[in-house]
Structure formats: structure tokens, C-alpha cells
Amino acid sequence: MALIVQKFGGTSVGTVERIEQVAEKVKKFRDGGDDIVVVVSAMSGETNRLIDLAKQISDQPVPRELDVMVSTGEQVTIALLAMALIKRGVPAVSYTGNQVRILTDSAHTKARILQIDAQRIQRDIKAGRVVVVAGFQGVDEKGNITTLGRGGSDTTGVALAAALKADECQIYTDVDGVYTTDPRVVAKAQRLDKITFEEMLEMASLGSKVLQIRAVEFAGKYSVPLRVLHSFQEGPGTLITLDEEESMEQPIISGIAFNRDEAKLTIRGVPDTPGVAFKILGPISAANVEVDMIVQNVAHDNTTDFTFTVHRNDYNNALQVLQSIANEMGAREVIGDTDIAKVSIVGVGMRSHAGVASRMFEALAKENINIQMISTSEIKVSVVIEEKYLELAVRALHTAFELDAPTAGNTAE
Ligand code: ASP
Ligand code: MG
């Protein structure tokens, strides 16, 4: 008998029929002897609908009041699911974040969980009840309702699993696991049986949207075994684990992530003196712009070219700041480019294998794709390329690192 926390996302509880299906699923686990705590999101589209309502009153709704409102989405689904369980003869009880006492800080719309009172839930479990908890919300010390940021129900699920020392946290969603890359780009993408927290974190930060990044961080920190599964299809899903040993048999690269949301800025002909990087990037960070990749190159005439990437939303802002820096420093020119994309290969296997980066560059060279920037970490190599070659690059790398499914269309179902 195990204690399992099961989190169901918005599409899994998007209609009353689906909520009934979720209830069937929960009942099956419970009939099998497991203790179950369920965390649910709002019905799909509901959180957006609520935010739109608020925006009709004000462009910048008061965060405290926004939280009071958007937290209602989850309050509806917990009650509906509890009703559906009780109708099936499964004793169940629903709680809001406040009722559990999921204590957070007071950073409305992006609060962090500080502490979870597990006692009440434990009493219910002992009494044989399935406990249904509202995701995405908590309460601060003063009793104000808070929310955890978009996609925050994943974090609620993981945090509850940690607090209850659950055997597993299962994230049910509309895909049947984590894939080697986006199956919409590569038809031969495969579901991974296992991936490490570290790799998952890289994949999530690089644009794979299966799990909220914070939830993965939390799960890694507290060693909560995490599994991503399809809500309505049977299957083992993907286990996210600490264990690198067991993935030794797997390919060197676990996945290929990509990101279209970046833009590139270059300041050329800057006098090459100590403090240049700081003079350029200081004002950029003061303007609240996050910098991703950085490349600096020294020319023969003792000037330097300095290139970096930012989120595309920050591009205009960064360009303005850079132009005024260029004037001050007497730089030759400022160039910007938004038609770029970042492609990354991710895998803990890189630690023990040489030549991974050059294999990547070879695959891109074969397709005549020009690499504009490169950055590496212990378990990742990223390149910036022209956006129009993105899909070609991802497919070429997927093949080069032997990630293609044996027969096309076999696994992507
Ligand atoms: N309902 C919230 C959102 O849409 C939280 C979640 O679904 O995880 O962001
Ligand atoms: Mg979600």
C-alpha cells in the first residue's frame, strides 16, 4: 500500500465528464489499496477567463484582489471532484489551500510555499478519505489568499507529496510523458521512461512545457519521485528521478530542447579595456533584462565585439539601453537580430563521454546550418542559429544522437 499524490491539470478536469473520468481513475487506485491525495487545477481556460475579467476593470489589477479571484477556479474543481468521488461510494473531502494551511509568503500572484500543515490531511487519510486539494493557492501569515504563479498546481502537488512523504507524485496531463523532443517537430520523438531532475530542469528551462520549472526544482530538492502520465490513456509515463546510475544504459543525450523566444544583440568596436563587460551588461541588468548567452571577441585593432541574447520580449528595451551605452563608449555600431532560435542537447551522459559537442556541430554542418553562438554546461550544449533552420536542426540532431523511434509513427501515439 502506497501513499500517492495525484495532480490533474486543467484539460484533465476541463469538463464535468472528464471530472467523472478522473474520479473513476482515483477510485481504481484506491480500490487497489493505495491512499490518495488529489490536487487539481482549474478547468482549462478558467484562469485565463478570470484574469480577462479583472483586466476589464484595470490594466493592472491589485495583486491581492486578483489572487482572491483567480483562486476560485480551483475551488470549483475540488468540490466537483469530491462530489464525483462520493457519488461513487468513495469517501472524499475537498480543501482550499487556506483550509489545509499551505502557508506562503505574501508575494501575490507569485507566492512561494513556506510550510504545509500535513496533520489535517493525515487525519483524513487515516479515516479512509480521499483528500482533494486546490492547486495553485495558499495563504500568507495574515490570512490573505495567495497564488503560486501560472502552472502552479504542479508545485502544490510536489510540495504536498514532500510534506506527506508520499511514495510518488503523479502529474496527470494531456501528454503521456516527457519526450526526447517536441513530437510536433520530430514525428520520431520517443517517450522517455526515465529522466533525471537535472535534465528535466534543463529541458523545462529551455522551453519544454510539460512541467512547471519550480515544481521540478522542488521535487529535486526534496527527492520526491515524480511521474508524468496521460490522464486518460494507460501507460507507464516518464519517471523523473535522482538516480543517474539507472539511466547509464540510455543514450548520451536524453533530449533536444529548443526555444524561439530569444533575440540577439551585438555592440561592435568597443575599446577593449578592463571593465567592458560590466559597462555593457551592468545597465542591461539594471533595466531588469535577463541575459542568456554571451560571446566576446577581440579584434586586431584592440576593440572588441560583444554579443548576447535576451528574451524576445525584452529586445526593444535592451536595444535602447545598448544604443545609449554605445554612444557613451564610442562603439562602432549596435546590431540586433530577432530571427534567431536556440537549440540545445541535454544529457547527463555528457559528463562521461567526450566529443558530444563536436558530434552536434558535425550534424549541423552536414545540413549547412550556420552556428552563431555556442554555450555549454556540464549536461548541455546550446547553439544559436537562424530561426528558419530550427526544425531542420532539431530533426538532424535527433537522428545524429540516435533518438529516433525505431519505426516512424510507432510511439508518438
Ligand atoms: N490554474 C492555474 C493556471 O492556469 C494553475 C495551474 O493550472 O496549474 O495557471
Ligand atoms: Mg498546468
Coordinates of C-alpha atoms and ligand atoms in Angstrom, one line a residue:
M1 CA 0.0 0.0 0.0
A2 CA 1.4 3.4 -1.1
L3 CA 0.6 7.0 -0.5
I4 CA 0.3 8.7 -3.8
V5 CA -0.3 12.4 -4.6
Q6 CA -2.1 12.7 -8.0
K7 CA -2.2 16.1 -9.7
F8 CA -4.6 16.6 -12.6
G9 CA -4.2 19.6 -14.9
G10 CA -6.8 21.9 -16.4
T11 CA -7.5 19.8 -19.5
S12 CA -8.0 16.7 -17.4
V13 CA -10.7 18.5 -15.4
G14 CA -11.9 20.6 -18.3
T15 CA -15.5 19.3 -18.4
V16 CA -17.9 17.5 -15.9
E17 CA -17.4 14.3 -18.0
R18 CA -13.7 14.5 -17.5
I19 CA -14.0 15.1 -13.8
E20 CA -16.1 12.0 -13.7
Q21 CA -13.4 10.1 -15.5
V22 CA -10.8 11.4 -13.1
A23 CA -13.0 10.2 -10.2
E24 CA -13.1 6.7 -11.8
K25 CA -9.3 6.7 -12.1
V26 CA -8.8 7.8 -8.4
K27 CA -11.4 5.1 -7.4
K28 CA -9.4 2.4 -9.2
F29 CA -6.2 3.3 -7.4
R30 CA -8.0 3.4 -4.1
D31 CA -9.7 0.1 -4.7
G32 CA -6.2 -1.2 -5.3
G33 CA -5.3 -0.3 -1.7
D34 CA -3.5 3.0 -2.2
D35 CA -4.0 6.1 -0.1
I36 CA -4.7 9.0 -2.4
V37 CA -4.4 12.8 -2.2
V38 CA -5.5 14.6 -5.3
V39 CA -4.5 18.1 -6.4
V40 CA -6.5 19.7 -9.2
S41 CA -6.1 22.8 -11.4
A42 CA -9.0 25.0 -12.5
M43 CA -11.0 23.8 -15.6
S44 CA -9.0 24.6 -18.7
G45 CA -9.4 28.2 -19.8
E46 CA -10.9 29.3 -16.5
T47 CA -7.9 31.0 -15.0
N48 CA -7.5 33.0 -18.3
R49 CA -11.2 33.9 -18.2
L50 CA -10.9 35.2 -14.7
I51 CA -7.8 37.2 -15.5
D52 CA -9.6 38.7 -18.5
L53 CA -12.4 39.8 -16.3
A54 CA -10.1 41.6 -14.0
K55 CA -8.4 43.3 -16.9
Q56 CA -11.7 44.8 -17.9
I57 CA -11.7 46.7 -14.7
S58 CA -8.0 47.6 -14.7
D59 CA -4.9 47.1 -16.8
Q60 CA -3.0 46.3 -13.6
P61 CA -5.4 44.7 -11.2
V62 CA -4.4 44.9 -7.5
P63 CA -2.5 41.7 -7.0
R64 CA -4.2 40.8 -3.7
E65 CA -7.6 41.0 -5.2
L66 CA -6.5 39.2 -8.4
D67 CA -5.5 36.3 -6.1
V68 CA -8.8 36.3 -4.3
M69 CA -10.5 35.9 -7.7
V70 CA -8.2 33.5 -9.7
S71 CA -8.1 31.1 -6.8
T72 CA -11.8 30.5 -7.3
G73 CA -11.1 28.4 -10.4
E74 CA -9.6 25.6 -8.3
Q75 CA -12.2 25.9 -5.6
V76 CA -14.8 24.8 -8.2
T77 CA -12.9 21.7 -9.4
I78 CA -12.1 20.4 -5.9
A79 CA -15.7 20.5 -5.0
L80 CA -16.9 18.8 -8.2
L81 CA -14.3 16.1 -7.9
A82 CA -15.1 15.4 -4.3
M83 CA -18.8 15.1 -5.3
A84 CA -18.0 12.7 -8.1
L85 CA -16.0 10.5 -5.7
I86 CA -18.7 10.5 -3.1
K87 CA -21.2 9.6 -5.7
R88 CA -19.1 6.5 -6.5
G89 CA -19.0 5.5 -2.8
V90 CA -15.5 6.8 -2.2
P91 CA -15.3 8.9 1.0
A92 CA -13.8 12.2 0.0
V93 CA -13.3 15.7 1.3
S94 CA -12.1 18.9 -0.5
Y95 CA -9.9 21.6 0.9
T96 CA -8.7 25.0 -0.3
G97 CA -5.1 26.0 0.2
N98 CA -6.2 28.0 3.2
Q99 CA -8.1 25.1 4.8
V100 CA -5.1 22.8 4.5
R101 CA -2.9 25.6 5.5
I102 CA -0.5 25.9 2.7
L103 CA 1.5 28.7 4.2
T104 CA 3.2 31.0 1.6
D105 CA 5.0 34.3 1.6
S106 CA 2.9 37.4 0.7
A107 CA 4.2 37.8 -2.9
H108 CA 0.8 37.9 -4.5
T109 CA 0.5 36.1 -7.9
K110 CA 3.9 34.5 -7.5
A111 CA 4.0 33.4 -3.9
R112 CA 6.4 30.7 -2.5
I113 CA 5.3 27.9 -0.3
L114 CA 6.9 28.2 3.2
Q115 CA 5.2 25.4 5.1
I116 CA 2.4 22.9 4.8
D117 CA 0.5 21.6 7.7
A118 CA 0.1 17.9 7.0
Q119 CA -1.9 16.9 10.1
R120 CA -5.4 17.6 8.8
I121 CA -4.8 15.6 5.6
Q122 CA -3.1 12.8 7.6
R123 CA -6.2 12.5 9.8
D124 CA -8.5 12.3 6.8
I125 CA -6.3 9.7 5.2
K126 CA -6.3 7.6 8.4
A127 CA -10.1 7.9 8.4
G128 CA -10.1 6.4 4.9
R129 CA -10.9 9.5 2.9
V130 CA -9.5 10.7 -0.4
V131 CA -8.4 14.3 0.1
V132 CA -8.9 16.7 -2.8
V133 CA -6.7 19.9 -2.5
A134 CA -6.9 23.0 -4.6
G135 CA -3.7 23.6 -6.5
F136 CA -2.0 26.9 -7.2
Q137 CA -3.1 28.6 -4.0
G138 CA -2.1 29.2 -0.4
V139 CA -2.5 31.7 2.4
D140 CA 0.0 34.1 3.9
E141 CA 0.6 34.7 7.6
K142 CA -2.1 37.4 7.8
G143 CA -4.7 35.1 6.2
N144 CA -4.6 36.7 2.7
I145 CA -5.2 34.3 -0.2
T146 CA -2.1 33.9 -2.4
T147 CA -1.4 32.1 -5.7
L148 CA 1.8 30.5 -6.9
G149 CA 2.2 31.7 -10.5
R150 CA 0.8 30.2 -13.7
G151 CA 1.1 26.4 -13.8
G152 CA 1.5 26.5 -10.0
S153 CA -0.7 23.4 -9.3
D154 CA 2.3 21.3 -10.2
T155 CA 4.2 22.9 -7.4
T156 CA 1.3 22.3 -5.0
G157 CA 1.3 18.6 -5.9
V158 CA 5.0 18.2 -5.4
A159 CA 5.1 20.3 -2.1
L160 CA 2.2 18.2 -0.7
A161 CA 4.0 15.0 -1.7
A162 CA 7.1 16.2 0.1
A163 CA 5.2 17.3 3.2
L164 CA 3.3 14.0 3.4
K165 CA 6.4 11.9 2.5
A166 CA 4.4 10.3 -0.3
D167 CA 5.8 7.4 -2.3
E168 CA 5.2 9.2 -5.6
C169 CA 3.8 12.4 -7.0
Q170 CA 2.0 11.6 -10.3
I171 CA 1.3 14.5 -12.6
Y172 CA -1.5 13.7 -15.0
T173 CA -1.7 15.8 -18.1
D174 CA -2.6 15.7 -21.8
V175 CA 0.7 14.0 -23.0
D176 CA 1.8 10.5 -22.0
G177 CA 5.2 11.6 -20.7
V178 CA 8.3 13.6 -21.4
Y179 CA 9.6 13.2 -25.0
T180 CA 13.1 13.3 -26.5
T181 CA 11.8 16.5 -28.2
D182 CA 8.6 18.1 -29.3
P183 CA 6.7 15.4 -31.3
R184 CA 5.1 18.1 -33.4
V185 CA 8.5 18.9 -34.8
V186 CA 10.0 15.4 -34.9
A187 CA 7.5 12.7 -35.7
K188 CA 10.0 10.1 -34.5
A189 CA 10.3 11.6 -31.0
Q190 CA 10.1 9.0 -28.2
R191 CA 8.7 9.0 -24.8
L192 CA 11.4 8.7 -22.2
D193 CA 11.0 6.0 -19.5
K194 CA 13.2 8.0 -17.2
I195 CA 14.9 11.3 -16.9
T196 CA 16.9 12.9 -14.1
F197 CA 15.8 16.0 -12.3
E198 CA 18.8 17.9 -13.6
E199 CA 18.0 17.0 -17.2
M200 CA 14.3 17.8 -16.7
L201 CA 15.2 21.2 -15.2
E202 CA 17.2 22.0 -18.3
M203 CA 14.5 20.8 -20.6
A204 CA 11.9 22.8 -18.8
S205 CA 14.0 26.0 -18.7
L206 CA 14.7 25.5 -22.4
G207 CA 11.1 25.5 -23.4
S208 CA 9.7 22.0 -22.8
K209 CA 6.4 22.9 -21.2
V210 CA 5.4 19.6 -19.6
L211 CA 6.1 20.6 -16.0
Q212 CA 6.4 23.9 -14.2
I213 CA 10.1 24.6 -13.5
R214 CA 9.6 25.4 -9.9
A215 CA 7.8 22.0 -9.4
V216 CA 10.9 20.2 -10.8
E217 CA 13.2 22.2 -8.6
F218 CA 11.1 21.4 -5.6
A219 CA 10.9 17.7 -6.4
G220 CA 14.7 17.5 -6.9
K221 CA 15.4 19.3 -3.6
Y222 CA 13.2 17.1 -1.6
S223 CA 13.8 13.9 -3.6
V224 CA 10.1 13.4 -4.4
P225 CA 9.8 10.8 -7.1
L226 CA 7.8 12.4 -9.9
R227 CA 6.0 10.7 -12.7
V228 CA 4.3 12.4 -15.7
L229 CA 1.4 10.4 -17.1
H230 CA -1.5 10.8 -19.6
S231 CA -4.8 11.4 -17.7
F232 CA -6.9 9.1 -19.9
Q233 CA -4.5 6.7 -21.6
E234 CA -2.9 3.7 -19.8
G235 CA 0.9 3.7 -19.8
P236 CA 3.9 4.0 -17.6
G237 CA 4.6 7.7 -18.3
T238 CA 8.0 9.2 -17.6
L239 CA 9.7 8.9 -14.2
I240 CA 11.8 11.8 -13.1
T241 CA 14.4 10.6 -10.7
L242 CA 17.6 11.4 -8.8
D243 CA 19.1 8.2 -10.0
E244 CA 21.7 8.6 -12.7
E245 CA 23.0 5.1 -12.3
E246 CA 19.9 3.5 -13.8
S247 CA 20.0 5.7 -16.8
M248 CA 23.5 4.6 -17.7
E249 CA 22.1 2.3 -20.4
Q250 CA 20.4 5.2 -22.0
P251 CA 21.8 7.3 -24.9
I252 CA 24.3 10.0 -24.1
I253 CA 21.7 12.6 -25.0
S254 CA 18.3 12.4 -23.3
G255 CA 16.6 15.2 -25.2
I256 CA 16.7 18.1 -27.6
A257 CA 15.1 21.3 -26.4
F258 CA 14.6 24.5 -28.4
N259 CA 13.4 28.0 -27.9
R260 CA 12.2 30.6 -30.3
D261 CA 11.8 33.3 -27.7
E262 CA 15.3 34.8 -27.9
A263 CA 16.8 37.8 -29.6
K264 CA 20.4 38.7 -30.2
L265 CA 22.2 42.0 -29.7
T266 CA 25.7 42.9 -30.7
I267 CA 27.8 46.0 -29.9
R268 CA 30.7 46.3 -32.2
G269 CA 34.1 48.1 -32.0
V270 CA 34.1 48.7 -28.3
P271 CA 37.5 49.8 -26.9
D272 CA 38.9 46.7 -25.3
T273 CA 39.7 47.8 -21.7
P274 CA 39.1 46.2 -18.3
G275 CA 35.5 46.5 -17.2
V276 CA 34.0 46.4 -20.6
A277 CA 31.6 43.5 -19.9
F278 CA 30.5 45.2 -16.8
K279 CA 29.9 48.6 -18.5
I280 CA 27.7 46.9 -21.1
L281 CA 25.8 44.4 -19.0
G282 CA 25.5 46.5 -15.9
P283 CA 22.9 48.9 -17.4
I284 CA 21.2 45.9 -19.1
S285 CA 20.6 44.1 -15.9
A286 CA 19.7 47.4 -14.2
A287 CA 16.9 47.7 -16.8
N288 CA 15.7 44.3 -15.5
V289 CA 16.7 42.4 -18.6
E290 CA 17.9 38.9 -18.2
V291 CA 20.8 37.9 -20.3
D292 CA 21.2 34.3 -21.5
M293 CA 24.2 33.6 -23.8
I294 CA 27.3 35.9 -24.0
V295 CA 30.1 35.9 -26.6
Q296 CA 33.0 38.4 -26.6
N297 CA 35.7 38.5 -29.3
V298 CA 38.8 40.7 -29.5
A299 CA 39.8 42.1 -32.9
H300 CA 43.3 43.1 -34.0
D301 CA 42.7 46.8 -33.5
N302 CA 42.2 46.4 -29.7
T303 CA 38.5 46.8 -29.9
T304 CA 36.0 44.1 -29.0
D305 CA 32.7 42.8 -30.3
F306 CA 30.3 41.8 -27.6
T307 CA 27.2 39.7 -28.4
F308 CA 24.4 38.5 -26.0
T309 CA 20.9 37.1 -26.2
V310 CA 17.8 38.2 -24.3
H311 CA 14.2 37.2 -24.2
R312 CA 12.4 38.5 -27.3
N313 CA 10.0 40.5 -25.1
D314 CA 13.0 42.4 -23.7
Y315 CA 14.5 43.1 -27.1
N316 CA 13.4 46.7 -27.7
N317 CA 14.2 47.6 -24.1
A318 CA 17.7 46.1 -24.4
L319 CA 18.3 47.7 -27.8
Q320 CA 17.6 51.2 -26.4
V321 CA 19.9 50.7 -23.4
L322 CA 22.6 49.3 -25.6
Q323 CA 22.4 52.2 -28.1
S324 CA 23.0 54.7 -25.3
I325 CA 25.9 52.6 -24.0
A326 CA 27.4 52.6 -27.5
N327 CA 27.2 56.4 -27.7
E328 CA 28.9 56.8 -24.3
M329 CA 31.6 54.3 -25.1
G330 CA 32.3 55.4 -28.6
A331 CA 31.5 52.0 -30.0
R332 CA 31.2 51.5 -33.8
E333 CA 27.7 50.2 -34.0
V334 CA 24.8 48.2 -32.5
I335 CA 23.2 45.4 -34.4
G336 CA 20.1 43.5 -33.4
D337 CA 18.5 40.3 -34.7
T338 CA 15.2 38.7 -33.7
D339 CA 15.3 35.9 -36.3
I340 CA 17.2 33.5 -34.1
A341 CA 16.5 30.4 -32.2
K342 CA 18.3 28.4 -29.6
V343 CA 18.7 24.6 -29.9
S344 CA 20.1 22.6 -27.0
I345 CA 21.1 19.0 -26.5
V346 CA 20.7 17.8 -22.9
G347 CA 22.0 14.7 -21.2
V348 CA 23.9 13.6 -18.0
G349 CA 25.7 11.2 -20.2
M350 CA 27.9 14.1 -21.5
R351 CA 29.8 14.0 -18.2
S352 CA 31.3 10.7 -19.1
H353 CA 31.6 11.0 -22.8
A354 CA 33.9 13.2 -24.9
G355 CA 33.1 14.5 -28.3
V356 CA 29.5 15.2 -27.7
A357 CA 29.7 18.9 -28.8
S358 CA 31.7 18.1 -31.9
R359 CA 29.1 15.5 -32.9
M360 CA 26.5 18.2 -32.6
F361 CA 28.4 20.6 -34.7
E362 CA 29.1 18.0 -37.3
A363 CA 25.4 17.2 -37.6
L364 CA 24.6 20.9 -38.1
A365 CA 27.4 21.3 -40.6
K366 CA 26.1 18.5 -42.7
E367 CA 22.8 20.4 -43.1
N368 CA 24.7 23.6 -43.8
I369 CA 23.3 25.3 -40.8
N370 CA 25.5 28.2 -39.5
I371 CA 26.1 28.4 -35.8
Q372 CA 26.1 31.9 -34.5
M373 CA 26.8 31.3 -30.8
I374 CA 27.6 28.4 -28.6
S375 CA 27.4 27.9 -24.8
T376 CA 27.9 24.8 -22.8
S377 CA 27.3 23.5 -19.3
E378 CA 28.1 20.1 -17.7
I379 CA 25.0 18.5 -19.1
K380 CA 24.0 20.8 -22.0
V381 CA 25.3 22.3 -25.3
S382 CA 23.3 25.1 -26.8
V383 CA 23.7 26.9 -30.1
V384 CA 22.0 29.9 -31.6
I385 CA 21.1 29.6 -35.3
E386 CA 18.9 31.4 -37.8
E387 CA 15.3 30.7 -36.8
K388 CA 14.2 29.4 -40.2
Y389 CA 16.6 26.4 -39.8
L390 CA 15.2 25.5 -36.3
E391 CA 13.1 22.5 -37.3
L392 CA 15.7 21.1 -39.6
A393 CA 18.4 21.4 -36.9
V394 CA 16.2 19.6 -34.3
R395 CA 15.5 16.8 -36.7
A396 CA 19.1 16.4 -37.7
L397 CA 20.3 16.3 -34.1
H398 CA 17.5 13.9 -33.1
T399 CA 18.8 11.5 -35.8
A400 CA 22.5 12.1 -35.1
F401 CA 22.2 11.3 -31.4
E402 CA 20.2 8.1 -32.2
L403 CA 17.0 9.3 -30.6
D404 CA 14.6 8.4 -33.5
A405 CA 12.0 5.8 -32.7
P406 CA 12.7 2.5 -34.5
T407 CA 9.7 2.8 -36.8
A408 CA 8.0 6.0 -37.6
G409 CA 4.7 6.7 -36.0
N410 CA 5.0 3.7 -33.7
T411 CA 5.4 5.6 -30.4
A412 CA 4.2 9.1 -30.9
E413 CA 0.5 7.9 -30.4
Ligands
ASP1 N1 -5.0 27.3 -12.9 C1 -3.7 27.8 -12.8 C2 -3.1 28.2 -14.1 O1 -3.8 28.1 -15.1 C3 -2.7 26.8 -12.1 C4 -2.5 25.6 -12.9 O2 -3.2 25.2 -13.8 O3 -1.5 24.9 -12.6 O4 -2.0 28.7 -14.2
MG2 MG -0.7 23.3 -16.0

